[in-house]
Coordinates of C-alpha atoms and ligand atoms in Angstrom, one line a residue:
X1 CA 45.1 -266.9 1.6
X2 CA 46.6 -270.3 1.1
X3 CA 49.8 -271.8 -0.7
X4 CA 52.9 -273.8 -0.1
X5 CA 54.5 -274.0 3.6
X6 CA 56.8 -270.5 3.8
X7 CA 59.2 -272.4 6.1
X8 CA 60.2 -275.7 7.3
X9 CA 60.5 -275.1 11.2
X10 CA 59.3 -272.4 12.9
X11 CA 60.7 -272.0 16.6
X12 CA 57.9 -270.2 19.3
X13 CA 60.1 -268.9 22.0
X14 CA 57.2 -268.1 24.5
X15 CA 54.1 -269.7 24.2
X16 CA 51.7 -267.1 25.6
X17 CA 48.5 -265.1 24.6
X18 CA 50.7 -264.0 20.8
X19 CA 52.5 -267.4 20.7
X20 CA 49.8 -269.8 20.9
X21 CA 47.9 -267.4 18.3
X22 CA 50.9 -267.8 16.1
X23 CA 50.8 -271.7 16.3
X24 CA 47.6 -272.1 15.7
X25 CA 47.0 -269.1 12.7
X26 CA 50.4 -271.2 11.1
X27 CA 49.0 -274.4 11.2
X28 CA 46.0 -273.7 10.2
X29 CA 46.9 -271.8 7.1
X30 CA 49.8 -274.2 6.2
X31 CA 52.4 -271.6 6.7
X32 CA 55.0 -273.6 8.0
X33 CA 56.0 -277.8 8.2
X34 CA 56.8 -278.1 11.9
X35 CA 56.5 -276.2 15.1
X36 CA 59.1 -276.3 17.9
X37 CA 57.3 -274.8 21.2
X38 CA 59.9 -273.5 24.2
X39 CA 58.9 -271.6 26.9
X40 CA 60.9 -270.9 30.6
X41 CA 57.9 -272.6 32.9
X42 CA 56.7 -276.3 32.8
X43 CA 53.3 -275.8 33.5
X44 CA 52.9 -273.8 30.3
X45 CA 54.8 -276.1 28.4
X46 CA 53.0 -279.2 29.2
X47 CA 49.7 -276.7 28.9
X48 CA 51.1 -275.8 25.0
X49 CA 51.0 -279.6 24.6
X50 CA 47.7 -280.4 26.1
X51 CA 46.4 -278.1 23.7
X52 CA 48.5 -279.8 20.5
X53 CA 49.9 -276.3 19.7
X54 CA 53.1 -277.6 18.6
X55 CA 55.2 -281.0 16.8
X56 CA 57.9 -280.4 19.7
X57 CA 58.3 -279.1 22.9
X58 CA 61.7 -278.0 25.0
X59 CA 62.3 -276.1 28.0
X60 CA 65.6 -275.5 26.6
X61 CA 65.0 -272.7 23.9
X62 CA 68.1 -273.6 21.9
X63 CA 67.1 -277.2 21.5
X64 CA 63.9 -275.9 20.0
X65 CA 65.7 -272.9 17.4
X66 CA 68.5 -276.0 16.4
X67 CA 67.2 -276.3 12.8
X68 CA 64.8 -273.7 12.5
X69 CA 64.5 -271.6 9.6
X70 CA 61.8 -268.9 11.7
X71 CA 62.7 -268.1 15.2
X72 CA 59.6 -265.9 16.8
X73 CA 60.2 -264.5 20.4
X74 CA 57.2 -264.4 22.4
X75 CA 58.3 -263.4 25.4
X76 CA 57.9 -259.8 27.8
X77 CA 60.1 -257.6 26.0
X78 CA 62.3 -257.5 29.0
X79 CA 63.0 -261.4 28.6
X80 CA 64.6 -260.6 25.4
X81 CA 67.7 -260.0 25.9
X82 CA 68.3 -263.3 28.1
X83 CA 66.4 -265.8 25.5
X84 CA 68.6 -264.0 22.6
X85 CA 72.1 -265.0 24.6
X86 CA 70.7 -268.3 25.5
X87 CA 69.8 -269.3 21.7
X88 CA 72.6 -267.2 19.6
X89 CA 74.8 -270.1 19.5
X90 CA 71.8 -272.2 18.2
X91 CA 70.8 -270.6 15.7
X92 CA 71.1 -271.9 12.2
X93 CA 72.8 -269.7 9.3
X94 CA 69.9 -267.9 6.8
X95 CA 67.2 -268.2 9.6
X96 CA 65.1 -265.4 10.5
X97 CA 65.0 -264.6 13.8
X98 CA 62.2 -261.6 14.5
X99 CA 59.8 -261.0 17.4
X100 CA 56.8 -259.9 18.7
X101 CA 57.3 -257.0 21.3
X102 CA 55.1 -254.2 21.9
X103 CA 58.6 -252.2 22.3
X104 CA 61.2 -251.8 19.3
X105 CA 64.0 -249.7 20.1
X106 CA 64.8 -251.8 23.4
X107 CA 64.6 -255.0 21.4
X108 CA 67.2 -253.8 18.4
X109 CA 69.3 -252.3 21.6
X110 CA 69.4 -256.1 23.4
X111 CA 68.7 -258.6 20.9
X112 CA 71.2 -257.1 18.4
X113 CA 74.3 -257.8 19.8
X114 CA 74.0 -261.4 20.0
X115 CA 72.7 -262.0 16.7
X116 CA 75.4 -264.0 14.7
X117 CA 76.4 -263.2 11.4
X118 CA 74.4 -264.6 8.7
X119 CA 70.7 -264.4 10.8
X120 CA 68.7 -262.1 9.6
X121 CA 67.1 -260.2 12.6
X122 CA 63.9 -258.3 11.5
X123 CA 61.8 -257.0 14.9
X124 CA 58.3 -257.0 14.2
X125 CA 55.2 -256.1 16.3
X126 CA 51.3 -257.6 15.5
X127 CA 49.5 -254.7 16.9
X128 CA 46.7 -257.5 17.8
X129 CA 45.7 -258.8 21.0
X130 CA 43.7 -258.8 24.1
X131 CA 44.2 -258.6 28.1
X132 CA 44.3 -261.9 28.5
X133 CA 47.6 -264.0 28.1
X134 CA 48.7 -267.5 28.5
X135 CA 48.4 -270.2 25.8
X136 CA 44.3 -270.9 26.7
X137 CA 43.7 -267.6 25.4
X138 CA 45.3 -267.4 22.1
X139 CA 42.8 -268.4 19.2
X140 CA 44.0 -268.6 15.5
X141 CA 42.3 -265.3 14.1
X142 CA 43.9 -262.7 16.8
X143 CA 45.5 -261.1 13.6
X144 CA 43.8 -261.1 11.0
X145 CA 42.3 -257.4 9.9
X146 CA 45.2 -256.1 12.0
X147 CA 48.2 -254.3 11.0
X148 CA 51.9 -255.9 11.9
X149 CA 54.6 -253.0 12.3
X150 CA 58.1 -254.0 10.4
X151 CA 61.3 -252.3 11.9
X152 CA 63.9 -253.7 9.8
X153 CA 67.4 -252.3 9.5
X154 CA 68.8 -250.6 6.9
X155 CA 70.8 -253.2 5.4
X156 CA 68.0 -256.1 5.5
X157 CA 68.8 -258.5 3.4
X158 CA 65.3 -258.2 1.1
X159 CA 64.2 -261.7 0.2
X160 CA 64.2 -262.3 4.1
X161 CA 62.4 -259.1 4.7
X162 CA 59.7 -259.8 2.0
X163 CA 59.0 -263.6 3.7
X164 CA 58.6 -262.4 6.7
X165 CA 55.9 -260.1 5.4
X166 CA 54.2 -262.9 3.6
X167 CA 54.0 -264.7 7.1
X168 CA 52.5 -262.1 8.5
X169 CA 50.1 -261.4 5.4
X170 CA 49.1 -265.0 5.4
X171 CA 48.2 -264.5 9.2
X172 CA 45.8 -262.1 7.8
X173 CA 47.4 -259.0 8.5
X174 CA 48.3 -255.8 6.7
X175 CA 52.0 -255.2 7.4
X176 CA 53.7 -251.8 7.7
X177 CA 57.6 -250.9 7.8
X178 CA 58.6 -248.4 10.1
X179 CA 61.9 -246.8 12.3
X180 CA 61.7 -248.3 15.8
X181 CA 62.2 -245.1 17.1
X182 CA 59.1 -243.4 15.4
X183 CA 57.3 -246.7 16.1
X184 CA 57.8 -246.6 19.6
X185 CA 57.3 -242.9 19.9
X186 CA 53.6 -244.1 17.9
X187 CA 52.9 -246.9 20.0
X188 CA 53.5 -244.6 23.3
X189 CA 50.8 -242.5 22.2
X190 CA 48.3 -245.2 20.7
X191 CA 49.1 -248.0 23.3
X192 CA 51.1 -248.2 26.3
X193 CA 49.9 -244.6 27.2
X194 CA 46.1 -245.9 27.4
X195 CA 47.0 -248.9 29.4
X196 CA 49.1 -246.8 31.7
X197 CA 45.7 -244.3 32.4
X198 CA 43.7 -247.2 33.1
X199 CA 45.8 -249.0 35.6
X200 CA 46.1 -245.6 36.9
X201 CA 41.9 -244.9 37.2
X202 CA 41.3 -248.7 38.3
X203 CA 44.0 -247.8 40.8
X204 CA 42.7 -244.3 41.7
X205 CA 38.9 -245.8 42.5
X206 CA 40.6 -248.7 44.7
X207 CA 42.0 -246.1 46.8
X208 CA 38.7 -244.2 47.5
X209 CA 37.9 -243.8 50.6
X210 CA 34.1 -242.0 50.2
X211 CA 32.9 -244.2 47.6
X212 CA 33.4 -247.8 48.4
X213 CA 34.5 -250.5 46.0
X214 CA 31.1 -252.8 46.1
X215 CA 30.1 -248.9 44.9
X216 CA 32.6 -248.6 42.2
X217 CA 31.6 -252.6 40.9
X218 CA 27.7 -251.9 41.0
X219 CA 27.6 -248.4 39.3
X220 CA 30.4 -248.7 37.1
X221 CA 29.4 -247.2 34.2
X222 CA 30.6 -248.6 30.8
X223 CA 33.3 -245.8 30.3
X224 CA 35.1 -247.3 33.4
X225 CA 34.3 -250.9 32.6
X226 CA 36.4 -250.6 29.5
X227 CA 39.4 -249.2 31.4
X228 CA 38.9 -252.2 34.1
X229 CA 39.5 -254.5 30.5
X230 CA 42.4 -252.7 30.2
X231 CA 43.9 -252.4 33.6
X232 CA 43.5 -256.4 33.8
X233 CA 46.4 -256.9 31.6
X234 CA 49.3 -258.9 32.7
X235 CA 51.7 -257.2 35.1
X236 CA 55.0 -258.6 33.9
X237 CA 53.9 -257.6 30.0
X238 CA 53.5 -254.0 31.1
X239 CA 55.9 -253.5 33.7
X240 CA 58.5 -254.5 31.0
X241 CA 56.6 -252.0 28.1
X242 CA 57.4 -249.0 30.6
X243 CA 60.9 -250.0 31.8
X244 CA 61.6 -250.3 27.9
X245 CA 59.8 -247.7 25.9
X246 CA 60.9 -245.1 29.1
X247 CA 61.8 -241.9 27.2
X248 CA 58.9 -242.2 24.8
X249 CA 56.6 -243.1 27.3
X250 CA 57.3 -239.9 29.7
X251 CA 57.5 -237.7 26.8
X252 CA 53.6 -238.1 26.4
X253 CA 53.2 -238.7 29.6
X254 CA 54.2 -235.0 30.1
X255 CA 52.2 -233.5 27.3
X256 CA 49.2 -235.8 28.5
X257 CA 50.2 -234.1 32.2
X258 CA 49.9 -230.5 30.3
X259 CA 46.6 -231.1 28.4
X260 CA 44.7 -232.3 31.5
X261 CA 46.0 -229.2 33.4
X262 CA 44.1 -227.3 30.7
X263 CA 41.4 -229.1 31.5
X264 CA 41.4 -228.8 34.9
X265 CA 41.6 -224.6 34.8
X266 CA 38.6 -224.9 32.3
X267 CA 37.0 -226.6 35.1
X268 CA 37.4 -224.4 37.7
X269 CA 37.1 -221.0 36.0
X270 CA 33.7 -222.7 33.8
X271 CA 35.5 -222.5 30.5
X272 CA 33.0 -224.4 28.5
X273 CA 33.9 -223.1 25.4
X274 CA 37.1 -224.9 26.0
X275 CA 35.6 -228.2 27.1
X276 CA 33.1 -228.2 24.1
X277 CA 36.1 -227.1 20.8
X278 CA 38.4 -230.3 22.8
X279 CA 35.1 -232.6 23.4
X280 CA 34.5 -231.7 19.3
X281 CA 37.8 -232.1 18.2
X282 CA 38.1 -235.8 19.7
X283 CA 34.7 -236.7 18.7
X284 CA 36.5 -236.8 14.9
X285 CA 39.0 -239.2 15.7
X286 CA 36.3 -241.1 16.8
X287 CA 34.9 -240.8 13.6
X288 CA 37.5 -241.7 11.6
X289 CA 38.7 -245.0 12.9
X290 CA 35.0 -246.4 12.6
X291 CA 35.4 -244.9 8.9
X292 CA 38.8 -246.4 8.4
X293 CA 37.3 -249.9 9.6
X294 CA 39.6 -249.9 12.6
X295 CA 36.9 -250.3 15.6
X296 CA 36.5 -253.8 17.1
X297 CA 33.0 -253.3 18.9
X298 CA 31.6 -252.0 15.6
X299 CA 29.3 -254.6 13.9
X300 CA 31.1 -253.8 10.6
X301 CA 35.0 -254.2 12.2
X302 CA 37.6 -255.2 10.1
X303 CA 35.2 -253.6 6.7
X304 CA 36.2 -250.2 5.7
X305 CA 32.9 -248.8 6.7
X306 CA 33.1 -245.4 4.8
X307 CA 29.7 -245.4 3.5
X308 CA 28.6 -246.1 6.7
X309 CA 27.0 -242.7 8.0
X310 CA 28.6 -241.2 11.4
X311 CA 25.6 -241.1 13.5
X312 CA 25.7 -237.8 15.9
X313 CA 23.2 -237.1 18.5
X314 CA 22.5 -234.0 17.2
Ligands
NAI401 N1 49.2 -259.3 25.0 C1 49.0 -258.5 23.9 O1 47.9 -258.0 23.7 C2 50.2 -258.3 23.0 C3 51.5 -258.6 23.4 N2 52.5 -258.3 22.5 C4 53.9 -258.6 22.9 O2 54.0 -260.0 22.8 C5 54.9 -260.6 23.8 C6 54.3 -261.7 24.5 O3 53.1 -261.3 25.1 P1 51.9 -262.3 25.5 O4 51.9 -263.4 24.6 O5 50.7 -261.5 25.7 O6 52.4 -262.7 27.0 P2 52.0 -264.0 27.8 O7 52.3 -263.6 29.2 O8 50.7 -264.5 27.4 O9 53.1 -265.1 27.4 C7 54.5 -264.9 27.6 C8 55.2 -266.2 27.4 O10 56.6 -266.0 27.6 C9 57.1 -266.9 28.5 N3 58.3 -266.4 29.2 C10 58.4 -265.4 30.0 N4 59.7 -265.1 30.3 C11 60.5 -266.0 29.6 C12 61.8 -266.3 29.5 N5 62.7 -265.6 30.2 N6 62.2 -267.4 28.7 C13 61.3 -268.1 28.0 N7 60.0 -267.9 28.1 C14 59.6 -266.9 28.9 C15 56.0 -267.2 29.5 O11 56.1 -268.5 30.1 C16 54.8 -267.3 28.5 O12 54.8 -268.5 27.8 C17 55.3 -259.4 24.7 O13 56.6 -258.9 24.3 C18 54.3 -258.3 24.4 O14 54.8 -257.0 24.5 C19 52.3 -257.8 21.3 C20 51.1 -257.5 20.9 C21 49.9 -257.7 21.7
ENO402 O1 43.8 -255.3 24.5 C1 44.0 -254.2 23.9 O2 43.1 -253.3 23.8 C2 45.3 -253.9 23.3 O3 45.7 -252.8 23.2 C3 46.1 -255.1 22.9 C4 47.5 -254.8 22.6 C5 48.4 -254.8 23.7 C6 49.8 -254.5 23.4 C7 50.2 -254.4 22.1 O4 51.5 -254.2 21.9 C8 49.3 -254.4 21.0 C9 48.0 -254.7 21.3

């Protein structure tokens, strides 16, 4: 999708794995005239400018918001709160300042407060991305196919609420509105509950003491190599997910606790009806995300595969 520029100066606060991927799916869809790049180290900075992902670089994040009509934080969700103070005074009148946190109710809790009248705050959340971060690893496609999660307030003011969502369609995304509540409640589930059972089975093989880890890295079968992707994402990103998605996060975490205690009687007393209706029953949700178009290591990602037959190895 291609047309006129949606905004004049678009300000990247963070220029990691989501920001760099942002720079480079605006510029090269035209959505925006110039892009100021600030981020807290001056390694990354000068990387960001190696790698020509902006017009203008600061350290200081309110020298790159002065003027901009899009402010985009890109930082842990737990820096938020910090950058929003430091650039309040900054911001220009009209400008939308949103972000890109895999958290939404601690966001709307920090950032709020320091937004001043006449910015239109609008959290947002690209549900796109990879275990890798830093600027090297963003690349210009990371969202499109991918859905981008709204959490506006009640009282949005409209016209900014339906730009932003033309940003993020022109990225190539679908874009959904949600509560943050229920979107962090979702995301606990679909996201940061995954994440936390992998570093926790990465973690739980370390620590054997009968099988050894040159064991564990031969043998690994794929099932474990795909929580090893997982358990390599960055430690500050995560750390800061749990801190601020806590209630949410340990209300699964307690039903997950539950479930796998059924699982473990079946076990022991040889339940297998049990372990075959559950092993059934997930095999379906399987089935319908490849339907829905939704799995990445399917050869037909991103097309809504529905004629595609479910292939079963019965
Ligand atoms: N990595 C992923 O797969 C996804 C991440 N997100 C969210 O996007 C945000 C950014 O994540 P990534 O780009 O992956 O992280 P990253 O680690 O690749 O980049 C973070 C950037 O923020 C900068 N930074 C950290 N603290 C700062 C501070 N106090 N002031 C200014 N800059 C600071 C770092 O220097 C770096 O440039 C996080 O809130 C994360 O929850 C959302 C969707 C997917
Ligand atoms: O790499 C993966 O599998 C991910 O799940 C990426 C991801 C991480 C955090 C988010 O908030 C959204 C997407």
């Amino acid at each position: 999708m291609t047309g006129a520029p949606l905004f004049e100066r678009m300000a990247l606060i963070g220029i990691g794995l989501i920001g760099s991927s942002l720079a480079q799916a605006a510029r090269e869809r035209g959505l925006v005239k110039e892009i100021a790049v600030s981020t807290r180290s001056p390694a990354t900075l000068q990387r960001a400018e190696e790698l020509g992902l902006g017009d203008s670089y600061s350290l200081d994040a309110a020298v790159a918001v002065d003027g901009a009509d899009l402010v985009i934080l890109c930082v842990p969700v737990g820096a938020n709160e910090a950058v929003a103070k430091w650039i309040a005074p900054a911001l220009k009148k009209g400008a939308i300042l949103t972000d890109v946190g895999s958290t939404k109710g601690s966001v709307i809790d920090q950032v709020g407060p320091h937004v001043p009248q006449g910015v239109h705050f609008i959290p947002g959340h690209p549900i796109a991305g990879t275990e890798q971060s830093g600027p090297d690893a963003g690349f210009s496609t990371l969202f499109e196919q991918r859905w981008c999660i709204l959490t506006p307030p009640e009282d949005v003011d409209q016209a900014a609420l339906e730009k932003l969502t033309a940003f993020w369609r022109r990225c190539g995304s679908d874009v959904d509105r949600m509560d943050a509540r229920h979107h962090d409640l979702v995301l606990a589930i679909v996201s940061h509950l995954p994440h936390l059972i992998a570093y926790n089975i990465v973690g739980t093989a370390d620590d054997l003491e009968t099988v050894t880890k040159s064991e564990v890295i031969k043998y690994s079968a794929s099932g474990f190599r795909d929580f090893t992707r997982l358990a390599a994402s960055d430690p500050t990103m995560w750390r800061d997910v749990c801190l601020n998605n806590k209630d949410a996060i340990l209300e699964m975490l307690a039903r997950f606790s539950e479930d796998l205690s059924a699982l473990q009687r079946a076990i022991r007393w040889g339940d297998g009806d049990m372990l075959f209706d559950l092993f059934t029953r997930t095999r379906s949700i399987r089935r319908s995300i490849i339907e829905a178009g939704q799995d990445m290591d399917e050869p037909d990602f991103g097309r809504h595969a529905k004629d595609k037959p479910f292939i079963s190895a019965d």
